[in-house]
Amino acid sequence: MIGFPVLGSPRTSQRVTSRGRSWVTRYGVFIFNNVLLLSRRFSDQYGTRAALTLSFLSASFYYLILVFTTNIPLLFLSRLPSVFMHGLPGAQMVVTDLTTDQERAGALGKLGLCFGLGIIIGSSLGGFLATKFGLYTPTLIALAASLISCVVVMIYIPAQTKIKLDEPAPEHENRRSSSMFNIKEITRLLNFPGVMPIFTIKVLAGFPIGLFMLMFPIISVDFFGLNAATAGYLMSYFGILQLVVQGFMLGQLTRRYSDDTLLLLCMVVSVALGLGLVLMTNVLHFCIIALPMVFTLCISGVITDSILTKAVPSADTGAMLGICASVQPLTRTLGPTIGGYLYKHYGIPSFGLLNIIVSLLLLFYLVNSRTTRQAQKSK
């Protein structure tokens, strides 16, 4: 995040219109969404150290190109190295491989805390450095940091983090394709028991709030009447709440309650959140409902990731995390069109009503599934 101020530089902004910036953003999201699965399969086959090393080398090339970006073709070219920029997903894979099922959700939450803290500090520090020492100073520092991270990975991360078991591999693992990107492999993973329902819940649970957050820059100005600085402070408040939830609340909750119970709790809180969005009329209301919003997004995201990685063999956790990570880029791709339509024609209450409907349906499904499992166990 420290190197991102260069994207708004006069040298590029004079030539890139708002439509051009939109296409650059969608281009980046398209690349990110389509290579997540490939990078995770790469991690599964060649090890996490190789994947993380490739990631930070790609980041170094990205920042290096960005330093010399003065026109639209170079701006698009700078996005190409992002094909293998997957530092956070790679770190998630290390955590997944080195933690037990009971520790996994809490560890993933703490990793999210570090990532959120990096976004807040990196964005603030990048803006300060750009103002004080020149626009391209943050990019050069980000380049150096990426190279240092590459060295750290090569020294401290094991070549293989997956735990080797002496037991023979299941038949479906022996038949697994060696291709890094294979639609049949994705289908095979989604067909594991319990995977498709949880993945569907993951996609649907965060979609209404994802639409609202994508439209928030417009809502903050058009509905709340905020200027850019105040809107930035509001997003910082949102980021701090995320740090608190992922850094402190998540670990306590996962130690006391099961994944199924926490997922049910998220749906209940999400229904209340939707009601709050329907009734929201000012910034103070948003500050109040921000806590259940962050709680729902963070807890449901980490818990569903944890459940899905437990449901597949350890050799496939990287590919499964890649499928999970593709949900957010999918929302960013479809969200602006759907969110813009809802906001223009029905206003903010439409996001709340959509969230209530989706959350209630998911809540009913989860309760029914839990009741069915308990009935089967009693027999």
Tab-separated table of C-alpha atoms in Angstrom:
chain	number	residue	atom	x	y	z
A	1	MET	CA	0.000	0.000	0.000
A	2	ILE	CA	2.932	2.366	0.597
A	3	GLY	CA	3.650	2.624	-3.130
A	4	PHE	CA	0.114	3.331	-4.315
A	5	PRO	CA	0.202	7.190	-4.202
A	6	VAL	CA	2.073	7.140	-7.518
A	7	LEU	CA	-1.098	5.928	-9.241
A	8	GLY	CA	-2.568	9.380	-8.833
A	9	SER	CA	0.506	11.236	-10.063
A	10	PRO	CA	0.123	14.234	-12.367
A	11	ARG	CA	2.309	12.471	-14.913
A	12	THR	CA	-0.347	9.791	-15.343
A	13	SER	CA	-3.572	11.510	-14.264
A	14	GLN	CA	-3.248	14.152	-16.982
A	15	ARG	CA	-3.558	11.398	-19.579
A	16	VAL	CA	-5.926	9.011	-17.817
A	17	THR	CA	-9.590	9.957	-17.580
A	18	SER	CA	-11.973	8.599	-14.961
A	19	ARG	CA	-13.120	5.991	-17.468
A	20	GLY	CA	-9.494	5.065	-18.095
A	21	ARG	CA	-8.837	4.626	-14.374
A	22	SER	CA	-11.940	2.471	-14.172
A	23	TRP	CA	-10.629	0.235	-16.953
A	24	VAL	CA	-7.208	0.005	-15.288
A	25	THR	CA	-8.901	-1.054	-12.044
A	26	ARG	CA	-11.080	-3.663	-13.751
A	27	TYR	CA	-8.052	-4.897	-15.677
A	28	GLY	CA	-6.177	-5.378	-12.406
A	29	VAL	CA	-9.131	-7.124	-10.775
A	30	PHE	CA	-9.517	-9.392	-13.817
A	31	ILE	CA	-5.858	-10.442	-13.625
A	32	PHE	CA	-6.026	-10.958	-9.874
A	33	ASN	CA	-9.209	-12.991	-10.065
A	34	ASN	CA	-8.022	-15.280	-12.870
A	35	VAL	CA	-4.560	-16.078	-11.485
A	36	LEU	CA	-5.449	-16.713	-7.831
A	37	LEU	CA	-6.229	-20.330	-8.558
A	38	LEU	CA	-3.088	-20.727	-10.640
A	39	SER	CA	-0.878	-19.258	-7.892
A	40	ARG	CA	-2.411	-21.510	-5.240
A	41	ARG	CA	-1.877	-24.606	-7.392
A	42	PHE	CA	1.704	-23.401	-7.868
A	43	SER	CA	2.065	-23.265	-4.076
A	44	ASP	CA	0.625	-26.760	-3.677
A	45	GLN	CA	3.014	-28.229	-6.252
A	46	TYR	CA	6.265	-26.317	-5.687
A	47	GLY	CA	6.041	-25.253	-2.056
A	48	THR	CA	5.143	-22.066	-0.227
A	49	ARG	CA	8.697	-20.691	-0.195
A	50	ALA	CA	8.873	-20.798	-3.991
A	51	ALA	CA	5.433	-19.199	-4.275
A	52	LEU	CA	6.204	-16.379	-1.823
A	53	THR	CA	9.605	-15.730	-3.425
A	54	LEU	CA	7.927	-15.446	-6.824
A	55	SER	CA	5.284	-13.162	-5.295
A	56	PHE	CA	7.758	-10.658	-3.856
A	57	LEU	CA	9.913	-10.714	-6.991
A	58	SER	CA	6.789	-9.912	-9.015
A	59	ALA	CA	5.986	-7.084	-6.601
A	60	SER	CA	9.506	-5.741	-7.120
A	61	PHE	CA	9.004	-5.696	-10.902
A	62	TYR	CA	5.601	-4.046	-10.406
A	63	TYR	CA	7.049	-1.157	-8.392
A	64	LEU	CA	10.043	-0.869	-10.714
A	65	ILE	CA	7.773	-0.397	-13.735
A	66	LEU	CA	5.569	1.962	-11.750
A	67	VAL	CA	8.533	4.282	-11.137
A	68	PHE	CA	8.815	4.901	-14.896
A	69	THR	CA	5.077	5.000	-15.642
A	70	THR	CA	4.183	8.133	-17.604
A	71	ASN	CA	1.423	6.939	-19.941
A	72	ILE	CA	-1.498	4.528	-20.240
A	73	PRO	CA	0.374	1.606	-21.900
A	74	LEU	CA	2.963	1.597	-19.107
A	75	LEU	CA	0.171	1.793	-16.540
A	76	PHE	CA	-1.381	-1.350	-17.992
A	77	LEU	CA	2.045	-2.973	-18.296
A	78	SER	CA	2.733	-2.325	-14.618
A	79	ARG	CA	-0.243	-4.514	-13.756
A	80	LEU	CA	1.146	-7.595	-15.517
A	81	PRO	CA	3.500	-8.637	-12.666
A	82	SER	CA	0.462	-8.762	-10.388
A	83	VAL	CA	-0.206	-12.151	-11.987
A	84	PHE	CA	2.011	-13.633	-9.261
A	85	MET	CA	1.620	-11.002	-6.521
A	86	HIS	CA	-0.066	-13.065	-3.831
A	87	GLY	CA	1.761	-12.235	-0.599
A	88	LEU	CA	-1.260	-12.426	1.705
A	89	PRO	CA	-2.656	-15.622	0.115
A	90	GLY	CA	0.799	-17.188	0.400
A	91	ALA	CA	1.005	-16.236	4.062
A	92	GLN	CA	-2.466	-17.709	4.583
A	93	MET	CA	-1.255	-20.959	3.090
A	94	VAL	CA	1.721	-21.076	5.482
A	95	VAL	CA	-0.618	-20.501	8.436
A	96	THR	CA	-3.039	-23.140	7.143
A	97	ASP	CA	-0.269	-25.712	6.762
A	98	LEU	CA	1.323	-25.081	10.158
A	99	THR	CA	-1.760	-24.863	12.387
A	100	THR	CA	-4.175	-27.461	13.691
A	101	ASP	CA	-7.868	-27.375	12.849
A	102	GLN	CA	-8.616	-25.831	16.249
A	103	GLU	CA	-5.994	-23.073	15.894
A	104	ARG	CA	-6.584	-22.239	12.230
A	105	ALA	CA	-9.418	-19.696	12.454
A	106	GLY	CA	-7.697	-17.678	15.169
A	107	ALA	CA	-4.366	-17.719	13.314
A	108	LEU	CA	-6.006	-16.579	10.072
A	109	GLY	CA	-7.680	-13.776	12.013
A	110	LYS	CA	-4.347	-12.581	13.424
A	111	LEU	CA	-2.892	-12.662	9.925
A	112	GLY	CA	-5.776	-10.484	8.776
A	113	LEU	CA	-4.952	-8.125	11.663
A	114	CYS	CA	-1.378	-7.729	10.381
A	115	PHE	CA	-2.617	-7.144	6.838
A	116	GLY	CA	-5.149	-4.513	7.975
A	117	LEU	CA	-2.513	-2.780	10.081
A	118	GLY	CA	-0.204	-2.736	7.070
A	119	ILE	CA	-2.898	-1.108	4.931
A	120	ILE	CA	-3.530	1.649	7.482
A	121	ILE	CA	0.140	2.380	8.230
A	122	GLY	CA	1.278	1.895	4.626
A	123	SER	CA	-1.339	4.235	3.175
A	124	SER	CA	-0.624	6.960	5.756
A	125	LEU	CA	3.155	6.592	5.471
A	126	GLY	CA	2.975	6.541	1.681
A	127	GLY	CA	1.003	9.784	1.617
A	128	PHE	CA	3.457	11.435	4.032
A	129	LEU	CA	6.520	10.349	2.050
A	130	ALA	CA	4.961	11.415	-1.246
A	131	THR	CA	4.213	14.872	0.136
A	132	LYS	CA	7.527	15.320	1.913
A	133	PHE	CA	10.069	13.719	-0.424
A	134	GLY	CA	8.402	13.362	-3.799
A	135	LEU	CA	5.719	11.250	-5.389
A	136	TYR	CA	7.952	8.336	-6.380
A	137	THR	CA	9.714	7.965	-3.030
A	138	PRO	CA	7.032	5.585	-1.616
A	139	THR	CA	7.327	3.415	-4.728
A	140	LEU	CA	11.103	3.136	-4.363
A	141	ILE	CA	10.737	2.227	-0.672
A	142	ALA	CA	8.094	-0.374	-1.570
A	143	LEU	CA	10.518	-1.790	-4.154
A	144	ALA	CA	13.245	-2.110	-1.505
A	145	ALA	CA	10.804	-3.637	0.998
A	146	SER	CA	9.715	-6.248	-1.563
A	147	LEU	CA	13.311	-7.279	-2.220
A	148	ILE	CA	14.005	-7.508	1.531
A	149	SER	CA	10.853	-9.614	1.969
A	150	CYS	CA	12.091	-11.929	-0.775
A	151	VAL	CA	15.365	-12.472	1.106
A	152	VAL	CA	13.523	-13.056	4.408
A	153	VAL	CA	11.293	-15.672	2.769
A	154	MET	CA	14.246	-17.526	1.290
A	155	ILE	CA	15.991	-17.626	4.665
A	156	TYR	CA	13.196	-18.319	7.127
A	157	ILE	CA	10.343	-20.066	5.259
A	158	PRO	CA	10.752	-23.857	4.825
A	159	ALA	CA	10.723	-25.199	1.286
A	160	GLN	CA	7.684	-27.321	2.185
A	161	THR	CA	5.271	-26.391	4.958
A	162	LYS	CA	2.792	-29.198	4.407
A	163	ILE	CA	2.904	-31.985	6.988
A	164	LYS	CA	3.822	-35.263	5.346
A	165	LEU	CA	1.720	-38.210	6.446
A	166	ASP	CA	2.876	-41.836	6.273
A	167	GLU	CA	-0.579	-43.073	5.360
A	168	PRO	CA	-1.235	-43.793	1.652
A	169	ALA	CA	-2.849	-41.077	-0.368
A	170	PRO	CA	-6.522	-41.475	-1.210
A	171	GLU	CA	-7.377	-42.678	-4.684
A	172	HIS	CA	-8.713	-39.293	-5.774
A	173	GLU	CA	-5.355	-37.709	-4.877
A	174	ASN	CA	-3.481	-40.221	-7.015
A	175	ARG	CA	-5.648	-39.310	-9.987
A	176	ARG	CA	-5.147	-35.592	-9.493
A	177	SER	CA	-3.886	-33.668	-12.497
A	178	SER	CA	-0.473	-32.034	-12.369
A	179	SER	CA	-1.779	-29.009	-14.246
A	180	MET	CA	-1.671	-25.762	-12.273
A	181	PHE	CA	-4.992	-24.574	-13.691
A	182	ASN	CA	-7.636	-27.168	-14.376
A	183	ILE	CA	-11.395	-26.689	-14.306
A	184	LYS	CA	-11.818	-30.358	-13.399
A	185	GLU	CA	-9.646	-29.805	-10.333
A	186	ILE	CA	-11.844	-26.896	-9.211
A	187	THR	CA	-14.944	-29.026	-9.709
A	188	ARG	CA	-13.345	-31.883	-7.786
A	189	LEU	CA	-12.621	-29.618	-4.824
A	190	LEU	CA	-16.122	-28.176	-4.798
A	191	ASN	CA	-17.569	-31.708	-4.829
A	192	PHE	CA	-15.984	-32.680	-1.522
A	193	PRO	CA	-18.632	-33.262	1.186
A	194	GLY	CA	-19.821	-29.992	2.659
A	195	VAL	CA	-17.678	-27.763	0.449
A	196	MET	CA	-20.251	-26.454	-2.031
A	197	PRO	CA	-22.809	-25.349	0.623
A	198	ILE	CA	-20.185	-23.486	2.676
A	199	PHE	CA	-18.675	-21.895	-0.420
A	200	THR	CA	-22.138	-20.730	-1.506
A	201	ILE	CA	-22.683	-19.254	1.961
A	202	LYS	CA	-19.336	-17.464	1.688
A	203	VAL	CA	-20.302	-15.918	-1.650
A	204	LEU	CA	-23.821	-14.881	-0.653
A	205	ALA	CA	-23.171	-13.740	2.930
A	206	GLY	CA	-20.766	-10.960	1.995
A	207	PHE	CA	-22.306	-9.917	-1.316
A	208	PRO	CA	-24.915	-7.326	-0.116
A	209	ILE	CA	-22.448	-5.615	2.227
A	210	GLY	CA	-19.798	-5.822	-0.485
A	211	LEU	CA	-22.135	-3.896	-2.792
A	212	PHE	CA	-22.665	-1.244	-0.114
A	213	MET	CA	-18.920	-0.844	0.538
A	214	LEU	CA	-18.197	-0.535	-3.188
A	215	MET	CA	-20.723	2.302	-3.374
A	216	PHE	CA	-19.562	3.919	-0.126
A	217	PRO	CA	-17.288	6.549	-1.786
A	218	ILE	CA	-20.373	7.843	-3.629
A	219	ILE	CA	-22.659	7.416	-0.625
A	220	SER	CA	-20.284	9.308	1.671
A	221	VAL	CA	-20.454	12.377	-0.597
A	222	ASP	CA	-23.965	12.140	-2.015
A	223	PHE	CA	-25.879	10.871	1.039
A	224	PHE	CA	-23.774	11.918	4.047
A	225	GLY	CA	-22.404	15.115	2.485
A	226	LEU	CA	-18.806	14.430	3.555
A	227	ASN	CA	-15.680	15.819	1.970
A	228	ALA	CA	-12.770	13.611	0.926
A	229	ALA	CA	-10.818	14.100	4.177
A	230	THR	CA	-13.770	13.259	6.430
A	231	ALA	CA	-14.626	10.217	4.338
A	232	GLY	CA	-11.027	9.088	4.734
A	233	TYR	CA	-11.264	9.412	8.519
A	234	LEU	CA	-14.457	7.358	8.422
A	235	MET	CA	-12.732	4.579	6.511
A	236	SER	CA	-9.858	4.695	9.008
A	237	TYR	CA	-12.416	4.171	11.768
A	238	PHE	CA	-13.747	1.220	9.799
A	239	GLY	CA	-10.211	-0.158	9.497
A	240	ILE	CA	-9.583	0.191	13.238
A	241	LEU	CA	-12.754	-1.754	13.966
A	242	GLN	CA	-11.497	-4.478	11.644
A	243	LEU	CA	-8.229	-4.646	13.579
A	244	VAL	CA	-10.086	-4.979	16.872
A	245	VAL	CA	-12.407	-7.720	15.591
A	246	GLN	CA	-9.711	-9.777	13.882
A	247	GLY	CA	-6.990	-9.162	16.435
A	248	PHE	CA	-8.894	-9.620	19.685
A	249	MET	CA	-12.498	-10.794	19.307
A	250	LEU	CA	-11.943	-13.549	16.756
A	251	GLY	CA	-9.404	-15.490	18.788
A	252	GLN	CA	-11.567	-15.408	21.909
A	253	LEU	CA	-14.666	-16.530	20.020
A	254	THR	CA	-12.973	-19.403	18.173
A	255	ARG	CA	-11.607	-20.797	21.440
A	256	ARG	CA	-15.052	-20.863	23.039
A	257	TYR	CA	-17.423	-21.704	20.194
A	258	SER	CA	-17.466	-24.042	17.207
A	259	ASP	CA	-17.299	-22.863	13.602
A	260	ASP	CA	-20.950	-23.766	13.015
A	261	THR	CA	-22.077	-21.720	16.022
A	262	LEU	CA	-20.079	-18.682	14.935
A	263	LEU	CA	-21.479	-18.917	11.425
A	264	LEU	CA	-25.014	-18.924	12.848
A	265	LEU	CA	-24.125	-15.940	15.024
A	266	CYS	CA	-22.862	-14.066	11.965
A	267	MET	CA	-26.162	-14.569	10.166
A	268	VAL	CA	-28.132	-13.289	13.172
A	269	VAL	CA	-25.917	-10.222	13.439
A	270	SER	CA	-26.184	-9.726	9.681
A	271	VAL	CA	-29.993	-9.560	9.890
A	272	ALA	CA	-29.688	-6.821	12.541
A	273	LEU	CA	-27.136	-5.086	10.330
A	274	GLY	CA	-29.556	-5.082	7.399
A	275	LEU	CA	-32.235	-3.514	9.591
A	276	GLY	CA	-29.736	-0.847	10.624
A	277	LEU	CA	-28.982	-0.039	6.978
A	278	VAL	CA	-32.686	0.340	6.248
A	279	LEU	CA	-33.091	2.822	9.109
A	280	MET	CA	-29.763	4.681	8.662
A	281	THR	CA	-30.090	8.415	7.997
A	282	ASN	CA	-26.798	10.036	9.089
A	283	VAL	CA	-23.110	9.449	9.775
A	284	LEU	CA	-23.666	8.686	13.454
A	285	HIS	CA	-25.945	5.803	12.503
A	286	PHE	CA	-23.267	4.456	10.181
A	287	CYS	CA	-20.646	4.634	12.946
A	288	ILE	CA	-22.955	2.538	15.139
A	289	ILE	CA	-23.753	-0.125	12.552
A	290	ALA	CA	-20.112	-0.283	11.400
A	291	LEU	CA	-19.292	-2.641	14.281
A	292	PRO	CA	-21.818	-5.372	13.328
A	293	MET	CA	-20.845	-4.835	9.689
A	294	VAL	CA	-17.161	-5.459	10.396
A	295	PHE	CA	-18.021	-8.322	12.731
A	296	THR	CA	-20.075	-10.071	10.059
A	297	LEU	CA	-17.557	-9.573	7.250
A	298	CYS	CA	-14.490	-10.580	9.270
A	299	ILE	CA	-15.905	-13.496	11.248
A	300	SER	CA	-17.855	-15.079	8.406
A	301	GLY	CA	-14.917	-14.697	6.009
A	302	VAL	CA	-12.370	-16.307	8.336
A	303	ILE	CA	-14.733	-19.041	9.561
A	304	THR	CA	-15.779	-20.115	6.066
A	305	ASP	CA	-12.111	-20.195	4.977
A	306	SER	CA	-11.321	-22.344	8.007
A	307	ILE	CA	-14.198	-24.766	7.362
A	308	LEU	CA	-13.355	-25.124	3.666
A	309	THR	CA	-9.657	-25.839	4.259
A	310	LYS	CA	-10.611	-28.488	6.823
A	311	ALA	CA	-12.966	-30.137	4.337
A	312	VAL	CA	-10.282	-30.900	1.719
A	313	PRO	CA	-7.021	-32.917	1.918
A	314	SER	CA	-3.966	-30.996	3.115
A	315	ALA	CA	-2.439	-31.234	-0.369
A	316	ASP	CA	-5.339	-29.165	-1.736
A	317	THR	CA	-5.543	-26.402	0.892
A	318	GLY	CA	-3.714	-23.953	-1.377
A	319	ALA	CA	-6.110	-24.450	-4.266
A	320	MET	CA	-9.090	-24.181	-1.915
A	321	LEU	CA	-7.787	-20.922	-0.452
A	322	GLY	CA	-7.404	-19.690	-4.025
A	323	ILE	CA	-11.061	-20.449	-4.727
A	324	CYS	CA	-12.013	-18.635	-1.516
A	325	ALA	CA	-9.891	-15.607	-2.399
A	326	SER	CA	-11.574	-15.295	-5.808
A	327	VAL	CA	-14.863	-14.303	-4.132
A	328	GLN	CA	-13.804	-10.738	-3.363
A	329	PRO	CA	-12.549	-9.923	-6.879
A	330	LEU	CA	-15.783	-11.371	-8.231
A	331	THR	CA	-17.747	-8.944	-6.027
A	332	ARG	CA	-15.558	-6.060	-7.180
A	333	THR	CA	-16.197	-6.988	-10.802
A	334	LEU	CA	-19.982	-7.334	-10.599
A	335	GLY	CA	-20.574	-4.958	-7.688
A	336	PRO	CA	-20.308	-1.507	-9.306
A	337	THR	CA	-23.008	-2.274	-11.871
A	338	ILE	CA	-25.448	-3.925	-9.441
A	339	GLY	CA	-24.707	-1.542	-6.575
A	340	GLY	CA	-25.044	1.515	-8.792
A	341	TYR	CA	-28.423	0.353	-10.053
A	342	LEU	CA	-29.742	-0.333	-6.550
A	343	TYR	CA	-28.521	2.979	-5.156
A	344	LYS	CA	-29.841	5.029	-8.078
A	345	HIS	CA	-33.317	3.501	-8.139
A	346	TYR	CA	-33.983	2.387	-4.548
A	347	GLY	CA	-31.485	4.159	-2.300
A	348	ILE	CA	-29.518	2.876	0.681
A	349	PRO	CA	-32.456	0.899	2.188
A	350	SER	CA	-32.225	-1.483	-0.788
A	351	PHE	CA	-28.829	-2.705	0.450
A	352	GLY	CA	-30.299	-3.347	3.887
A	353	LEU	CA	-33.350	-5.187	2.538
A	354	LEU	CA	-31.179	-7.344	0.273
A	355	ASN	CA	-28.930	-8.164	3.216
A	356	ILE	CA	-31.898	-9.106	5.420
A	357	ILE	CA	-33.352	-11.427	2.762
A	358	VAL	CA	-30.029	-13.155	2.055
A	359	SER	CA	-29.120	-13.469	5.755
A	360	LEU	CA	-32.510	-14.907	6.701
A	361	LEU	CA	-32.329	-17.493	3.927
A	362	LEU	CA	-28.827	-18.516	4.992
A	363	LEU	CA	-29.856	-18.573	8.653
A	364	PHE	CA	-32.787	-20.873	7.921
A	365	TYR	CA	-30.503	-23.146	5.896
A	366	LEU	CA	-27.865	-23.316	8.644
A	367	VAL	CA	-30.441	-24.015	11.353
A	368	ASN	CA	-32.057	-26.731	9.244
A	369	SER	CA	-28.681	-28.332	8.463
A	370	ARG	CA	-27.696	-28.282	12.125
A	371	THR	CA	-31.010	-29.818	13.174
A	372	THR	CA	-30.634	-32.544	10.541
A	373	ARG	CA	-27.099	-33.401	11.702
A	374	GLN	CA	-28.166	-33.590	15.331
A	375	ALA	CA	-31.091	-35.849	14.403
A	376	GLN	CA	-28.758	-38.165	12.482
A	377	LYS	CA	-26.325	-38.330	15.415
A	378	SER	CA	-29.135	-39.170	17.851
A	379	LYS	CA	-30.076	-42.179	15.710
